[in-house]
mmCIF file of C-alpha atoms in Angstrom:
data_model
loop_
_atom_site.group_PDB
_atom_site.id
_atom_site.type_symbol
_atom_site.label_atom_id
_atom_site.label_comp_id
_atom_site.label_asym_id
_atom_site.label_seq_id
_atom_site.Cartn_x
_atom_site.Cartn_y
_atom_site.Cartn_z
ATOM 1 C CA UNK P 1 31.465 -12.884 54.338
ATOM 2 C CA UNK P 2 34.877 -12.466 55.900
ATOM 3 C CA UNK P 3 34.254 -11.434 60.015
ATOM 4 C CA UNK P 4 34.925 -8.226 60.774
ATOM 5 C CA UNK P 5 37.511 -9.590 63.631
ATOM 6 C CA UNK P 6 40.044 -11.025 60.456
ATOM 7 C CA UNK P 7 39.231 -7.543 58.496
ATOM 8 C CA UNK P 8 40.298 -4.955 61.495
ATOM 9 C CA UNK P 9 43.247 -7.347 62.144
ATOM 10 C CA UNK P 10 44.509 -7.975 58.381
ATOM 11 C CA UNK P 11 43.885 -4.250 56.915
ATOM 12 C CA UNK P 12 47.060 -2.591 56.473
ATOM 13 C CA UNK P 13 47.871 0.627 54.548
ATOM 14 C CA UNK P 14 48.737 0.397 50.970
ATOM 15 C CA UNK P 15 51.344 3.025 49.767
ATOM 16 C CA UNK P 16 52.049 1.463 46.380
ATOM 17 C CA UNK P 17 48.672 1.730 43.995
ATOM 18 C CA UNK P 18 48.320 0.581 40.452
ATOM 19 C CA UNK P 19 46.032 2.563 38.217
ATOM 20 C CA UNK P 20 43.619 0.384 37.472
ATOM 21 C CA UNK P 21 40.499 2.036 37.874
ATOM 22 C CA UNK P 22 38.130 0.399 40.377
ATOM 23 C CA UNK P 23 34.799 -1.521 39.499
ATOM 24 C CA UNK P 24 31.563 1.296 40.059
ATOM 25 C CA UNK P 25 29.960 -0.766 42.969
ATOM 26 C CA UNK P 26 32.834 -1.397 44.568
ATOM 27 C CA UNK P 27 33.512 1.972 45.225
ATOM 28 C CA UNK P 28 29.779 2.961 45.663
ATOM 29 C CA UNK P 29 30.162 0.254 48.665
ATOM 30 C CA UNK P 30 32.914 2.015 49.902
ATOM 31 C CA UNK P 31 31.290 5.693 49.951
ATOM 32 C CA UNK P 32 28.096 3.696 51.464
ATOM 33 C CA UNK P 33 30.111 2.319 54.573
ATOM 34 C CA UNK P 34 31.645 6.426 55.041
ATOM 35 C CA UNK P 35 27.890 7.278 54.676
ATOM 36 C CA UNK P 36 26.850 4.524 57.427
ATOM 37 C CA UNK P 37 29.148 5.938 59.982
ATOM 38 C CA UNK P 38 27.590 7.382 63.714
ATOM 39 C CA UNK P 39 27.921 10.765 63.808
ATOM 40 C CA UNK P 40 27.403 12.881 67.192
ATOM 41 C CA UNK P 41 24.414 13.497 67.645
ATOM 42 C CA UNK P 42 23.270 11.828 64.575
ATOM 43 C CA UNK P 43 24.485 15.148 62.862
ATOM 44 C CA UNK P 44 25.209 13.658 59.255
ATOM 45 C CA UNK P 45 27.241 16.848 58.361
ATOM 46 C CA UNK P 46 30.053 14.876 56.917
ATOM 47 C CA UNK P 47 30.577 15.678 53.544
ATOM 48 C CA UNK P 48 32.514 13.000 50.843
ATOM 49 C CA UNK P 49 34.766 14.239 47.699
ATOM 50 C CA UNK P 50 35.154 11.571 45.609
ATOM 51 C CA UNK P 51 38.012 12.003 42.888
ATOM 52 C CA UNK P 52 38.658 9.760 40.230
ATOM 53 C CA UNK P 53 39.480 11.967 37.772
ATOM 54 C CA UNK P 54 43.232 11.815 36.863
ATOM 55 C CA UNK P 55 43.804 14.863 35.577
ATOM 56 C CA UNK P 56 41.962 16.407 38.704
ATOM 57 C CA UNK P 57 43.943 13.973 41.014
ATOM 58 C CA UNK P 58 47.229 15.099 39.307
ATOM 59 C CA UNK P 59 46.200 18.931 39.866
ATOM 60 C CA UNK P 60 46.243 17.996 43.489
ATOM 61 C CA UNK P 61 49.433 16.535 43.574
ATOM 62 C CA UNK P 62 51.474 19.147 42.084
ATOM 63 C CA UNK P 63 49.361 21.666 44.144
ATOM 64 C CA UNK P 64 49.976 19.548 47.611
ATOM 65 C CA UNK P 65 54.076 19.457 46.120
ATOM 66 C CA UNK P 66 54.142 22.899 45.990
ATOM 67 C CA UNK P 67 52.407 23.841 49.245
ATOM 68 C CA UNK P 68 54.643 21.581 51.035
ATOM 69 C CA UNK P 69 57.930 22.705 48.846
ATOM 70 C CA UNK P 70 57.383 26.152 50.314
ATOM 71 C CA UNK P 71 57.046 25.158 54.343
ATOM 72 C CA UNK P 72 60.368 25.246 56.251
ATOM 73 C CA UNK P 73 61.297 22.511 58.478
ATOM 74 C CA UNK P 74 61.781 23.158 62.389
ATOM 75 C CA UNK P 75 62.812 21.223 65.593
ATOM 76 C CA UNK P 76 60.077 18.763 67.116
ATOM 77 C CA UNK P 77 58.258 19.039 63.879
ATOM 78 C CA UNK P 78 55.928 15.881 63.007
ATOM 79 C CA UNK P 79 57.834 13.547 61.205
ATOM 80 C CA UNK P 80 55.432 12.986 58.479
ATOM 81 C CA UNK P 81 55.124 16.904 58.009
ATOM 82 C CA UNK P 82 59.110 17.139 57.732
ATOM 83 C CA UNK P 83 59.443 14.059 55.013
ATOM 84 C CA UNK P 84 56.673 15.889 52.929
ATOM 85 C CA UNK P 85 58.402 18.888 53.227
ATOM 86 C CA UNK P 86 61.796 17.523 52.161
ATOM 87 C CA UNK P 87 60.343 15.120 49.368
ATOM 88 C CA UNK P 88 58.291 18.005 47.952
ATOM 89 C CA UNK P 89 61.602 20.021 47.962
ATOM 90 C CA UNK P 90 63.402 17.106 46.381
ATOM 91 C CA UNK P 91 61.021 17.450 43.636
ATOM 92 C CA UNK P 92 59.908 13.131 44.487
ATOM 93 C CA UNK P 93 56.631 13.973 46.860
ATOM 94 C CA UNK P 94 53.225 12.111 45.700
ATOM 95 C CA UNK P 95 51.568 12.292 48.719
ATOM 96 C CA UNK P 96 48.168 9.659 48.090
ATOM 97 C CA UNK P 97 51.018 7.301 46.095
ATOM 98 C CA UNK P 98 49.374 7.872 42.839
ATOM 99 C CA UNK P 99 46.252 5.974 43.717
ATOM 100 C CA UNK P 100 43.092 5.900 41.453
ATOM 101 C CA UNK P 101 40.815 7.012 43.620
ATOM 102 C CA UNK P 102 40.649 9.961 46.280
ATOM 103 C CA UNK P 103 38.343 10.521 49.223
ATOM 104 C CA UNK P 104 38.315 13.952 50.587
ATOM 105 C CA UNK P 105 36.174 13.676 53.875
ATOM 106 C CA UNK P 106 35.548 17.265 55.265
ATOM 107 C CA UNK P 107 32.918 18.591 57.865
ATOM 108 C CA UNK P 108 31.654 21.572 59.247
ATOM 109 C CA UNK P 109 34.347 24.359 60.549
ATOM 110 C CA UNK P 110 32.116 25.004 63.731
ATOM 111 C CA UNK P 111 31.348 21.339 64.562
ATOM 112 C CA UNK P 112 32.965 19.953 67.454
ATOM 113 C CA UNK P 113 32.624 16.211 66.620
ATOM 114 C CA UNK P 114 33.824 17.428 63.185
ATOM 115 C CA UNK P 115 36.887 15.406 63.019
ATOM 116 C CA UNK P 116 35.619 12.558 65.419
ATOM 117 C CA UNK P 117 32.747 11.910 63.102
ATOM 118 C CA UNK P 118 35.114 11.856 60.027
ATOM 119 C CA UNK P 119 37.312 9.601 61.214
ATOM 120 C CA UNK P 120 34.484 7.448 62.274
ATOM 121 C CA UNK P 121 33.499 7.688 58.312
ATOM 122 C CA UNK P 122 37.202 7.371 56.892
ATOM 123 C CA UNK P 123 37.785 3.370 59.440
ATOM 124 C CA UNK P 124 34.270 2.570 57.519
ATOM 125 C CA UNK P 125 35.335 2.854 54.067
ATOM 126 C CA UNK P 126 38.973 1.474 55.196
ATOM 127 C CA UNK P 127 37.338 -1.653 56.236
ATOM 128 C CA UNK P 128 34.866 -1.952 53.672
ATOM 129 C CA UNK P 129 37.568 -1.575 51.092
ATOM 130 C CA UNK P 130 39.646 -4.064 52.631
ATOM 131 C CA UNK P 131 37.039 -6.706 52.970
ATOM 132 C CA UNK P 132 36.347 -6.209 48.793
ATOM 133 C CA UNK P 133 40.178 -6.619 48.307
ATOM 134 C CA UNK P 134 40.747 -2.661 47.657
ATOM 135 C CA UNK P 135 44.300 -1.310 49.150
ATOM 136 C CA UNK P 136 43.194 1.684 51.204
ATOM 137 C CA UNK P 137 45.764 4.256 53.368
ATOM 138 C CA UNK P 138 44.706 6.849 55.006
ATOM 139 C CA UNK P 139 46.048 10.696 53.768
ATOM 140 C CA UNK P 140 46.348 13.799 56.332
ATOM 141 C CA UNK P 141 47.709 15.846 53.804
ATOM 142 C CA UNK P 142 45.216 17.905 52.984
ATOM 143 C CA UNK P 143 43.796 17.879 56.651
ATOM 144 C CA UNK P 144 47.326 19.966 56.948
ATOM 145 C CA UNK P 145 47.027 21.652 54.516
ATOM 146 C CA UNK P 146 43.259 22.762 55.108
ATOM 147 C CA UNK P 147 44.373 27.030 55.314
ATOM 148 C CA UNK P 148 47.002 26.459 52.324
ATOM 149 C CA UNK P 149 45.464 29.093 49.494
ATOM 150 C CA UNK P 150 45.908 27.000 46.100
ATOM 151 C CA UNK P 151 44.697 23.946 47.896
ATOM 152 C CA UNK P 152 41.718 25.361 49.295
ATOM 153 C CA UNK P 153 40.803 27.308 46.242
ATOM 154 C CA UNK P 154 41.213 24.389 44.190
ATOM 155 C CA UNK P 155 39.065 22.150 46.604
ATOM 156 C CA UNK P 156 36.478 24.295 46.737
ATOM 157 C CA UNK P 157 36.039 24.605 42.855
ATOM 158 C CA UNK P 158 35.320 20.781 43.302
ATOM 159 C CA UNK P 159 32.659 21.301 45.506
ATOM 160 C CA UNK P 160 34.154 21.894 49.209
ATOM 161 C CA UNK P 161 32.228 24.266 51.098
ATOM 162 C CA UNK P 162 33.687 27.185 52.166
ATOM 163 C CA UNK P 163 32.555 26.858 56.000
ATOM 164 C CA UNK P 164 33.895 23.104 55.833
ATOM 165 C CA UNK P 165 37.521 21.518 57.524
ATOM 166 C CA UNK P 166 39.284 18.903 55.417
ATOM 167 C CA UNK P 167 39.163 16.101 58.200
ATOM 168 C CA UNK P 168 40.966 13.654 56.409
ATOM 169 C CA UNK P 169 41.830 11.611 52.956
ATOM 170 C CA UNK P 170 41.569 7.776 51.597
ATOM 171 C CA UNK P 171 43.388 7.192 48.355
ATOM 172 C CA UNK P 172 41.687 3.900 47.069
ATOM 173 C CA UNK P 173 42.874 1.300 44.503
ATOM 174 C CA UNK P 174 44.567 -1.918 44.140
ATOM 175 C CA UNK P 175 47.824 -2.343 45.484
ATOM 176 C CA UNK P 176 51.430 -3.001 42.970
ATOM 177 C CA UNK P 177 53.084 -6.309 44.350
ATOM 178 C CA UNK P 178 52.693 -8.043 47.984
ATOM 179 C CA UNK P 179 50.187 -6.718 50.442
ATOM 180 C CA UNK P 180 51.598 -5.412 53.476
ATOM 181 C CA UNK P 181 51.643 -7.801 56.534
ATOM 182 C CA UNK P 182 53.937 -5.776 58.488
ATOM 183 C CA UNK P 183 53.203 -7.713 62.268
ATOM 184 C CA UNK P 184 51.757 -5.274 64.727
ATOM 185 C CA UNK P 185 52.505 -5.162 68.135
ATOM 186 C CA UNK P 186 49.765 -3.438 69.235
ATOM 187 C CA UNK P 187 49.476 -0.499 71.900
ATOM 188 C CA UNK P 188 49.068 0.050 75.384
ATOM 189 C CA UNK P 189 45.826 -1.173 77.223
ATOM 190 C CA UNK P 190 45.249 -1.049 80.654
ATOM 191 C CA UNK P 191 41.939 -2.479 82.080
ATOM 192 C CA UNK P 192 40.789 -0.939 85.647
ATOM 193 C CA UNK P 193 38.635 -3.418 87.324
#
């Protein structure tokens, strides 16, 4: 077993997927590790979406396109918001990279730790994946797009509940060429002693 130091410190986001489908228990081990994750208060309310259904994932994309084709751009704007606004007008926007496998983590609307809890879920199945040699990145998409009408509607015909918040996404597979091993530099720490 690879230590969890060398995982955290070697997992990068993949943004180039093949589509090679992934083995079962792979991905079961991946769902697991989400499942595994604290919650606050040991709520368990988070609630997993897993999509490996092309023509389902495909739905998605053109429906995230369009949602994000009709949004105008604006000053101080996130910069990931603005390049999926102007890629989805270009007509070039797939948003999870056309990876094989989707993981919609949502919670409950009137849950503070909702989003805390889910991201707690979403580093679990990041790591796990990378310690099995799965290419992982993590989507906020649909997190923005959590009020957009077509996108909600179509989530919920997959089995989102109506009184749940898309948290967050992580689009699964293995990766097309090199790994990333972009060096990181880290961020701030200060220890008070």
């Amino acid at each position: 077993m690879t230590d969890i130091k060398e995982i955290i410190m070697n997992r990068r986001s993949v943004r180039k997927f093949n589509d090679k489908p992934l083995e079962d228990d792979k991905l079961s081990a991946v769902v697991e590790a989400g499942r595994w994750a604290p919650t606050g208060g040991n709520c368990q309310s988070i609630h997993f979406l897993v999509i490996t259904n092309k023509e389902v994932l495909e739905s998605l994309r053109i429906r995230v396109k369009t949602a994000f084709s009709e949004m105008e751009l604006f000053d101080n704007q996130y910069l990931s918001i603005q390049n999926s606004i102007k890629q989805s007008k270009a007509g070039s926007y797939v948003y999870d990279y056309n990876a094989p496998v989707l993981i919609v983590v949502s919670n409950r609307r009137d849950y503070p730790n909702a989003m805390a809890d889910c991201a707690c879920a979403l580093q679990n199945m990041m790591l796990t994946a990378e310690s099995l040699g799965i290419g992982s990145c993590w989507i906020n998409q649909l997190h923005w797009l959590d009020e957009n009408k077509s996108v909600r509607e179509y989530l919920e015909s997959l089995g989102l509940g109506q009184d749940e918040t898309i948290c967050g996404s992580v689009a699964l597979g293995s990766y097309e060429g090199t790994y990333p091993r972009k060096p990181r530099t880290g961020m701030k720490t200060d220890y008070i002693k």
